[in-house]
mmCIF file of C-alpha atoms in Angstrom:
data_model
loop_
_atom_site.group_PDB
_atom_site.id
_atom_site.type_symbol
_atom_site.label_atom_id
_atom_site.label_comp_id
_atom_site.label_asym_id
_atom_site.label_seq_id
_atom_site.Cartn_x
_atom_site.Cartn_y
_atom_site.Cartn_z
ATOM 1 C CA MET A 1 25.476 -18.511 3.026
ATOM 2 C CA ASP A 2 26.905 -17.834 0.274
ATOM 3 C CA ASP A 3 23.878 -16.279 -2.015
ATOM 4 C CA LEU A 4 23.828 -13.352 1.016
ATOM 5 C CA LEU A 5 27.584 -12.747 0.353
ATOM 6 C CA ASP A 6 26.714 -12.082 -3.030
ATOM 7 C CA ALA A 7 23.277 -10.056 -2.760
ATOM 8 C CA LEU A 8 26.250 -7.950 -0.170
ATOM 9 C CA ARG A 9 28.194 -8.214 -2.788
ATOM 10 C CA VAL A 10 31.709 -9.145 -1.170
ATOM 11 C CA LYS A 11 33.494 -10.781 -2.582
ATOM 12 C CA ASP A 12 37.272 -11.299 -1.438
ATOM 13 C CA GLU A 13 37.518 -14.632 0.326
ATOM 14 C CA PHE A 14 38.462 -12.948 3.078
ATOM 15 C CA ASP A 15 36.083 -10.214 3.159
ATOM 16 C CA ARG A 16 33.077 -14.152 3.013
ATOM 17 C CA LYS A 17 34.939 -15.451 5.452
ATOM 18 C CA PHE A 18 34.880 -12.643 8.530
ATOM 19 C CA MET A 19 31.081 -11.454 7.058
ATOM 20 C CA ARG A 20 30.340 -15.236 7.849
ATOM 21 C CA TYR A 21 31.127 -14.872 11.390
ATOM 22 C CA ALA A 22 30.338 -11.315 11.881
ATOM 23 C CA ILE A 23 26.799 -12.292 10.674
ATOM 24 C CA TRP A 24 26.884 -15.714 13.146
ATOM 25 C CA ILE A 25 28.248 -14.262 16.271
ATOM 26 C CA GLY A 26 27.087 -10.543 15.673
ATOM 27 C CA PHE A 27 23.138 -11.014 15.435
ATOM 28 C CA PRO A 28 23.384 -13.303 18.825
ATOM 29 C CA LEU A 29 25.795 -10.773 20.497
ATOM 30 C CA ALA A 30 23.139 -8.128 19.915
ATOM 31 C CA MET A 31 19.802 -9.713 20.304
ATOM 32 C CA VAL A 32 21.246 -10.018 23.823
ATOM 33 C CA GLY A 33 22.888 -6.169 24.347
ATOM 34 C CA VAL A 34 19.500 -4.867 22.823
ATOM 35 C CA ALA A 35 17.670 -6.960 25.604
ATOM 36 C CA GLY A 36 20.178 -6.379 28.242
ATOM 37 C CA CYS A 37 19.646 -2.687 27.631
ATOM 38 C CA GLN A 38 16.116 -2.553 28.390
ATOM 39 C CA ALA A 39 17.127 -4.282 31.304
ATOM 40 C CA VAL A 40 19.460 -1.713 32.813
ATOM 41 C CA PHE A 41 16.926 0.555 31.987
ATOM 42 C CA GLU A 42 14.136 -1.074 33.770
ATOM 43 C CA SER A 43 16.753 -1.593 36.454
ATOM 44 C CA ALA A 44 17.885 1.519 37.423
ATOM 45 C CA PHE A 45 14.527 3.710 37.164
ATOM 46 C CA GLU A 46 13.416 0.704 39.094
ATOM 47 C CA LEU A 47 9.852 0.140 37.136
ATOM 48 C CA SER A 48 7.584 -1.595 38.249
ATOM 49 C CA MET A 49 5.773 -5.110 37.283
ATOM 50 C CA TRP A 50 3.411 -2.994 34.652
ATOM 51 C CA LEU A 51 6.163 -0.765 33.363
ATOM 52 C CA VAL A 52 8.102 -3.542 31.651
ATOM 53 C CA LEU A 53 4.584 -4.496 30.503
ATOM 54 C CA LEU A 54 4.265 -1.121 28.466
ATOM 55 C CA ASN A 55 7.579 -0.671 27.512
ATOM 56 C CA VAL A 56 7.828 -4.128 25.423
ATOM 57 C CA THR A 57 4.962 -3.432 24.050
ATOM 58 C CA VAL A 58 6.195 -0.047 23.038
ATOM 59 C CA VAL A 59 9.061 -1.539 21.773
ATOM 60 C CA TRP A 60 6.925 -4.045 20.151
ATOM 61 C CA LEU A 61 4.038 -0.948 18.820
ATOM 62 C CA LEU A 62 7.203 0.388 16.704
ATOM 63 C CA TRP A 63 9.020 -2.862 15.473
ATOM 64 C CA THR A 64 5.011 -3.619 14.082
ATOM 65 C CA PHE A 65 5.217 0.684 12.489
ATOM 66 C CA TRP A 66 8.518 -0.522 11.035
ATOM 67 C CA HIS A 67 7.671 -3.522 9.665
ATOM 68 C CA SER A 68 4.890 -2.680 8.208
ATOM 69 C CA VAL A 69 5.124 0.966 6.978
ATOM 70 C CA ILE A 70 8.851 1.629 7.038
ATOM 71 C CA PHE A 71 10.418 -1.495 5.633
ATOM 72 C CA GLU A 72 8.705 -1.505 2.951
ATOM 73 C CA TRP A 73 8.810 1.780 1.966
ATOM 74 C CA HIS A 74 12.124 1.900 1.848
ATOM 75 C CA ARG A 75 12.164 -1.732 -0.560
ATOM 76 C CA LYS A 76 10.503 0.299 -3.134
ATOM 77 C CA ARG A 77 13.310 2.880 -3.366
ATOM 78 C CA PHE A 78 16.232 0.499 -2.665
ATOM 79 C CA LEU A 79 14.972 -1.403 -4.924
ATOM 80 C CA SER A 80 16.614 1.375 -7.327
ATOM 81 C CA HIS A 81 19.561 0.998 -6.534
ATOM 82 C CA GLY A 82 22.129 -1.612 -8.430
ATOM 83 C CA ASP A 83 22.982 -1.659 -3.933
ATOM 84 C CA GLY A 84 19.688 -1.842 -2.752
ATOM 85 C CA TYR A 85 19.680 -4.818 -1.218
ATOM 86 C CA ARG A 86 23.150 -4.270 1.175
ATOM 87 C CA ARG A 87 21.237 -0.596 1.952
ATOM 88 C CA ALA A 88 18.432 -3.040 3.962
ATOM 89 C CA PHE A 89 20.628 -5.152 5.145
ATOM 90 C CA ILE A 90 22.289 -2.341 7.363
ATOM 91 C CA VAL A 91 19.445 0.264 6.963
ATOM 92 C CA ASP A 92 16.077 -2.047 7.595
ATOM 93 C CA ILE A 93 17.242 -6.245 8.554
ATOM 94 C CA PHE A 94 20.825 -6.389 10.267
ATOM 95 C CA PRO A 95 18.435 -4.359 13.285
ATOM 96 C CA GLY A 96 14.991 -4.771 12.518
ATOM 97 C CA VAL A 97 15.526 -9.038 12.999
ATOM 98 C CA THR A 98 17.727 -7.635 15.725
ATOM 99 C CA ILE A 99 15.335 -5.765 17.746
ATOM 100 C CA GLY A 100 12.075 -7.643 16.800
ATOM 101 C CA PHE A 101 13.761 -11.646 17.957
ATOM 102 C CA SER A 102 15.733 -9.323 21.188
ATOM 103 C CA GLN A 103 12.050 -9.534 22.816
ATOM 104 C CA MET A 104 11.508 -12.415 23.024
ATOM 105 C CA LEU A 105 14.985 -12.423 25.177
ATOM 106 C CA ARG A 106 12.517 -10.134 27.355
ATOM 107 C CA PRO A 107 11.780 -12.850 29.592
ATOM 108 C CA SER A 108 15.291 -13.461 31.165
ATOM 109 C CA PHE A 109 16.077 -9.577 30.398
ATOM 110 C CA ASN A 110 14.056 -7.345 31.939
ATOM 111 C CA GLY A 111 14.349 -4.766 35.611
ATOM 112 C CA ILE A 112 12.794 -6.053 37.869
ATOM 113 C CA ASN A 113 14.507 -10.156 36.902
ATOM 114 C CA MET A 114 17.529 -8.052 37.115
ATOM 115 C CA SER A 115 16.601 -6.479 40.434
ATOM 116 C CA CYS A 116 15.835 -9.384 42.036
ATOM 117 C CA ASN A 117 19.040 -11.181 40.729
ATOM 118 C CA GLU A 118 16.450 -13.733 38.618
ATOM 119 C CA THR A 119 18.186 -13.016 35.296
ATOM 120 C CA PHE A 120 19.927 -16.845 34.592
ATOM 121 C CA PRO A 121 19.218 -19.769 36.299
ATOM 122 C CA LYS A 122 20.153 -21.301 39.212
ATOM 123 C CA LEU A 123 20.887 -24.052 40.735
ATOM 124 C CA PRO A 124 17.134 -25.841 41.442
ATOM 125 C CA ARG A 125 16.709 -26.257 45.335
ATOM 126 C CA SER A 126 13.436 -28.712 45.423
ATOM 127 C CA VAL A 127 12.020 -31.037 43.316
ATOM 128 C CA LEU A 128 9.349 -28.429 42.200
ATOM 129 C CA ASP A 129 12.865 -26.320 40.731
ATOM 130 C CA ILE A 130 14.191 -29.758 39.077
ATOM 131 C CA ALA A 131 10.181 -29.582 37.106
ATOM 132 C CA GLU A 132 11.003 -26.299 36.367
ATOM 133 C CA ASP A 133 13.872 -26.421 34.885
ATOM 134 C CA ALA A 134 13.153 -29.783 33.423
ATOM 135 C CA LEU A 135 10.614 -27.567 31.265
ATOM 136 C CA GLY A 136 12.389 -24.783 30.688
ATOM 137 C CA ILE A 137 14.596 -27.055 29.271
ATOM 138 C CA LEU A 138 12.757 -29.104 26.894
ATOM 139 C CA VAL A 139 10.790 -26.752 25.863
ATOM 140 C CA ALA A 140 14.228 -24.055 24.507
ATOM 141 C CA ILE A 141 14.948 -27.734 23.077
ATOM 142 C CA GLY A 142 12.062 -27.800 20.488
ATOM 143 C CA ALA A 143 11.961 -24.228 19.767
ATOM 144 C CA PHE A 144 15.608 -24.576 19.281
ATOM 145 C CA ALA A 145 15.238 -27.338 17.173
ATOM 146 C CA LEU A 146 12.495 -25.699 15.129
ATOM 147 C CA PHE A 147 14.493 -22.952 14.693
ATOM 148 C CA VAL A 148 17.120 -24.757 13.255
ATOM 149 C CA SER A 149 14.137 -27.564 10.879
ATOM 150 C CA ALA A 150 13.029 -23.813 9.943
ATOM 151 C CA TRP A 151 16.075 -22.175 9.601
ATOM 152 C CA ARG A 152 17.924 -25.625 6.766
ATOM 153 C CA THR A 153 14.477 -25.084 4.658
ATOM 154 C CA LEU A 154 14.895 -21.869 3.606
ATOM 155 C CA GLY A 155 18.681 -21.649 3.935
ATOM 156 C CA THR A 156 19.751 -18.499 4.515
ATOM 157 C CA ALA A 157 19.733 -16.008 1.735
ATOM 158 C CA ARG A 158 16.128 -16.471 2.013
ATOM 159 C CA VAL A 159 15.502 -16.146 5.828
ATOM 160 C CA GLY A 160 17.621 -12.312 5.102
ATOM 161 C CA PHE A 161 15.231 -11.730 3.342
ATOM 162 C CA VAL A 162 17.430 -11.976 -0.459
ATOM 163 C CA CYS A 163 14.516 -12.925 -2.976
ATOM 164 C CA GLU A 164 12.881 -10.101 -1.859
ATOM 165 C CA PHE A 165 15.220 -7.305 -3.312
ATOM 166 C CA CYS A 166 16.648 -9.953 -5.351
ATOM 167 C CA ASN A 167 14.590 -10.848 -8.994
ATOM 168 C CA PRO A 168 11.632 -11.063 -6.769
ATOM 169 C CA VAL A 169 9.227 -12.816 -10.023
ATOM 170 C CA SER A 170 11.178 -15.873 -9.762
ATOM 171 C CA PHE A 171 10.463 -16.367 -6.479
ATOM 172 C CA VAL A 172 8.562 -19.455 -5.485
ATOM 173 C CA PRO A 173 7.126 -20.900 -1.793
ATOM 174 C CA ILE A 174 9.115 -23.571 0.119
ATOM 175 C CA GLN A 175 6.466 -25.565 1.210
ATOM 176 C CA ARG A 176 7.765 -28.996 2.808
ATOM 177 C CA GLY A 177 9.175 -29.395 6.111
ATOM 178 C CA PRO A 178 8.198 -26.741 8.609
ATOM 179 C CA TYR A 179 6.970 -24.537 6.388
ATOM 180 C CA ALA A 180 4.987 -27.427 4.993
ATOM 181 C CA ARG A 181 2.613 -27.481 8.259
ATOM 182 C CA VAL A 182 2.738 -23.343 9.182
ATOM 183 C CA ARG A 183 3.261 -20.205 8.334
ATOM 184 C CA HIS A 184 6.430 -18.317 10.294
ATOM 185 C CA PRO A 185 7.651 -20.904 12.321
ATOM 186 C CA LEU A 186 11.117 -19.080 12.893
ATOM 187 C CA PHE A 187 9.302 -16.524 14.623
ATOM 188 C CA TRP A 188 7.342 -19.450 17.099
ATOM 189 C CA SER A 189 10.823 -20.643 17.403
ATOM 190 C CA GLY A 190 11.134 -17.273 18.849
ATOM 191 C CA ILE A 191 7.476 -17.425 21.014
ATOM 192 C CA GLY A 192 9.320 -20.917 22.438
ATOM 193 C CA LEU A 193 12.446 -19.368 23.627
ATOM 194 C CA SER A 194 10.530 -16.183 25.089
ATOM 195 C CA TRP A 195 8.234 -18.614 27.014
ATOM 196 C CA ALA A 196 11.393 -21.026 27.581
ATOM 197 C CA CYS A 197 13.031 -17.442 29.349
ATOM 198 C CA ALA A 198 10.241 -17.471 31.653
ATOM 199 C CA ILE A 199 10.605 -20.840 32.783
ATOM 200 C CA LEU A 200 13.711 -20.527 33.529
ATOM 201 C CA SER A 201 13.955 -17.526 35.486
ATOM 202 C CA GLY A 202 12.415 -17.663 38.871
ATOM 203 C CA PRO A 203 10.214 -18.343 37.274
ATOM 204 C CA THR A 204 8.535 -14.525 37.921
ATOM 205 C CA MET A 205 5.783 -12.786 37.385
ATOM 206 C CA THR A 206 7.297 -10.309 35.003
ATOM 207 C CA ALA A 207 8.344 -13.433 32.653
ATOM 208 C CA ALA A 208 5.642 -15.049 32.766
ATOM 209 C CA ALA A 209 3.748 -12.006 31.501
ATOM 210 C CA ILE A 210 6.205 -10.795 28.867
ATOM 211 C CA ALA A 211 6.111 -14.435 27.290
ATOM 212 C CA MET A 212 2.728 -13.964 27.340
ATOM 213 C CA LEU A 213 2.679 -10.808 25.403
ATOM 214 C CA ASN A 214 4.815 -11.790 23.111
ATOM 215 C CA ALA A 215 3.327 -14.903 22.311
ATOM 216 C CA GLY A 216 0.113 -12.155 21.875
ATOM 217 C CA TYR A 217 2.452 -10.385 19.690
ATOM 218 C CA GLY A 218 2.840 -13.676 17.100
ATOM 219 C CA ILE A 219 -0.731 -13.823 16.775
ATOM 220 C CA VAL A 220 -0.481 -10.765 14.896
ATOM 221 C CA TYR A 221 2.242 -10.839 13.148
ATOM 222 C CA ASN A 222 1.303 -13.584 11.911
ATOM 223 C CA GLU A 223 -1.262 -11.479 9.659
ATOM 224 C CA LEU A 224 0.924 -8.416 9.113
ATOM 225 C CA GLU A 225 3.962 -10.700 8.169
ATOM 226 C CA ASP A 226 1.289 -12.011 6.074
ATOM 227 C CA ARG A 227 0.107 -8.816 4.613
ATOM 228 C CA ARG A 228 3.457 -7.946 3.767
ATOM 229 C CA LEU A 229 4.286 -11.390 1.489
ATOM 230 C CA LYS A 230 1.517 -10.654 -0.189
ATOM 231 C CA ARG A 231 2.258 -7.405 -1.435
ATOM 232 C CA VAL A 232 5.604 -8.356 -2.017
ATOM 233 C CA PHE A 233 5.197 -11.199 -3.712
ATOM 234 C CA GLY A 234 0.843 -11.103 -5.291
ATOM 235 C CA ASP A 235 -0.654 -14.998 -5.750
ATOM 236 C CA ARG A 236 2.615 -16.797 -4.838
ATOM 237 C CA TYR A 237 1.658 -16.299 -1.337
ATOM 238 C CA ALA A 238 -1.149 -15.559 -1.343
ATOM 239 C CA GLY A 239 -1.408 -19.207 -2.862
ATOM 240 C CA TYR A 240 0.867 -20.584 -0.418
ATOM 241 C CA ALA A 241 -1.237 -18.632 3.080
ATOM 242 C CA ARG A 242 -4.048 -20.786 1.415
ATOM 243 C CA GLU A 243 -2.995 -23.282 1.824
ATOM 244 C CA VAL A 244 -0.744 -23.551 4.926
ATOM 245 C CA PRO A 245 -2.003 -23.392 7.988
ATOM 246 C CA HIS A 246 -1.428 -20.690 10.712
ATOM 247 C CA ILE A 247 -1.417 -21.432 14.368
ATOM 248 C CA SER A 248 -4.800 -18.777 15.337
ATOM 249 C CA PRO A 249 -5.891 -18.373 19.380
ATOM 250 C CA TRP A 250 -8.453 -21.636 17.714
ATOM 251 C CA GLY A 251 -6.013 -24.090 17.126
ATOM 252 C CA PHE A 252 -3.995 -24.450 13.411
ATOM 253 C CA THR A 253 -6.411 -22.272 10.554
ATOM 254 C CA SER A 254 -5.580 -22.227 7.212
ATOM 255 C CA ARG A 255 -9.030 -20.289 4.777
ATOM 256 C CA PRO A 256 -9.488 -23.459 2.959
ATOM 257 C CA LEU A 257 -10.006 -25.195 5.861
ATOM 258 C CA GLN A 258 -12.804 -22.806 6.911
ATOM 259 C CA ASP A 259 -13.914 -21.957 3.450
ATOM 260 C CA GLU A 260 -14.304 -25.547 3.808
ATOM 261 C CA GLN A 261 -16.291 -25.722 6.719
ATOM 262 C CA ALA A 262 -18.340 -23.377 5.870
ATOM 263 C CA VAL A 263 -19.275 -24.826 2.713
ATOM 264 C CA GLY A 264 -20.347 -27.899 4.700
ATOM 265 C CA LYS A 265 -22.577 -26.052 7.832
ATOM 266 C CA ARG A 266 -25.088 -24.246 4.627
ATOM 267 C CA SER A 267 -24.924 -27.784 2.457
ATOM 268 C CA ARG A 268 -26.632 -29.530 6.055
ATOM 269 C CA ARG A 269 -28.730 -26.262 6.870
ATOM 270 C CA LEU A 270 -29.365 -26.439 3.229
ATOM 271 C CA LEU A 271 -30.574 -30.519 3.350
ATOM 272 C CA VAL A 272 -32.850 -29.781 6.506
ATOM 273 C CA ALA A 273 -33.916 -27.570 5.754
ATOM 274 C CA ARG A 274 -35.138 -29.255 2.428
ATOM 275 C CA LEU A 275 -36.411 -31.971 4.766
ATOM 276 C CA ARG A 276 -39.070 -29.706 6.171
ATOM 277 C CA ALA A 277 -40.652 -28.462 3.218
ATOM 278 C CA SER A 278 -41.342 -32.220 2.089
#
């Protein structure tokens, strides 16, 4: 946290303490607030499940445009200022992270759940309810454990994009903990939270559909974030991406493994062709 506060140019000790609490409390409150406002809007206009899904989709599309275009454009512009990171934190990082991760709460906070009073978990009334709640709690614990592990591995400064604004030439990818096994585990912990919310709130068809939509976007996000980080850090991140797998619809894949499999298939075909020729 100290490195992030230094990047924000917060010097006074009282101000630093205040900012610590403001960041730790402000982010989750803002996320709940964004998701709650969307749910109130959907409930007030009695939107159907499909319109709720459309609402989530539109948010992800707008967020993608910010992530892949506006954030990068602002970064190049802010780097010319001495307080570039502070500007980026206020203009892009705080609102961008808040809006993105707020969508992970949408399986619980949506208009249909709010209208049916299914936003928050209820006391179980049957064995099936107990099993569903137990599963949801287990998924939530797993997502939280992944989140904590990923955060502790990266550190608050890297989570807050400090290295992209403050001396990016010294960037060295971290390849330990969850970051040695899969790319972007913080985002996937959010997907896990999304599924936990879907299971614990009802579950309803709308909640499950939003969780599926979020999981699908997670696969898209993998590619978008990889491209963005390669543009920022060049070969240093590209080398890391070649070594560490990402989640795809077919499991965990990495380019070295894919290349090795392709070479193996070509070698086997050549061997078969030579045997037939002989």
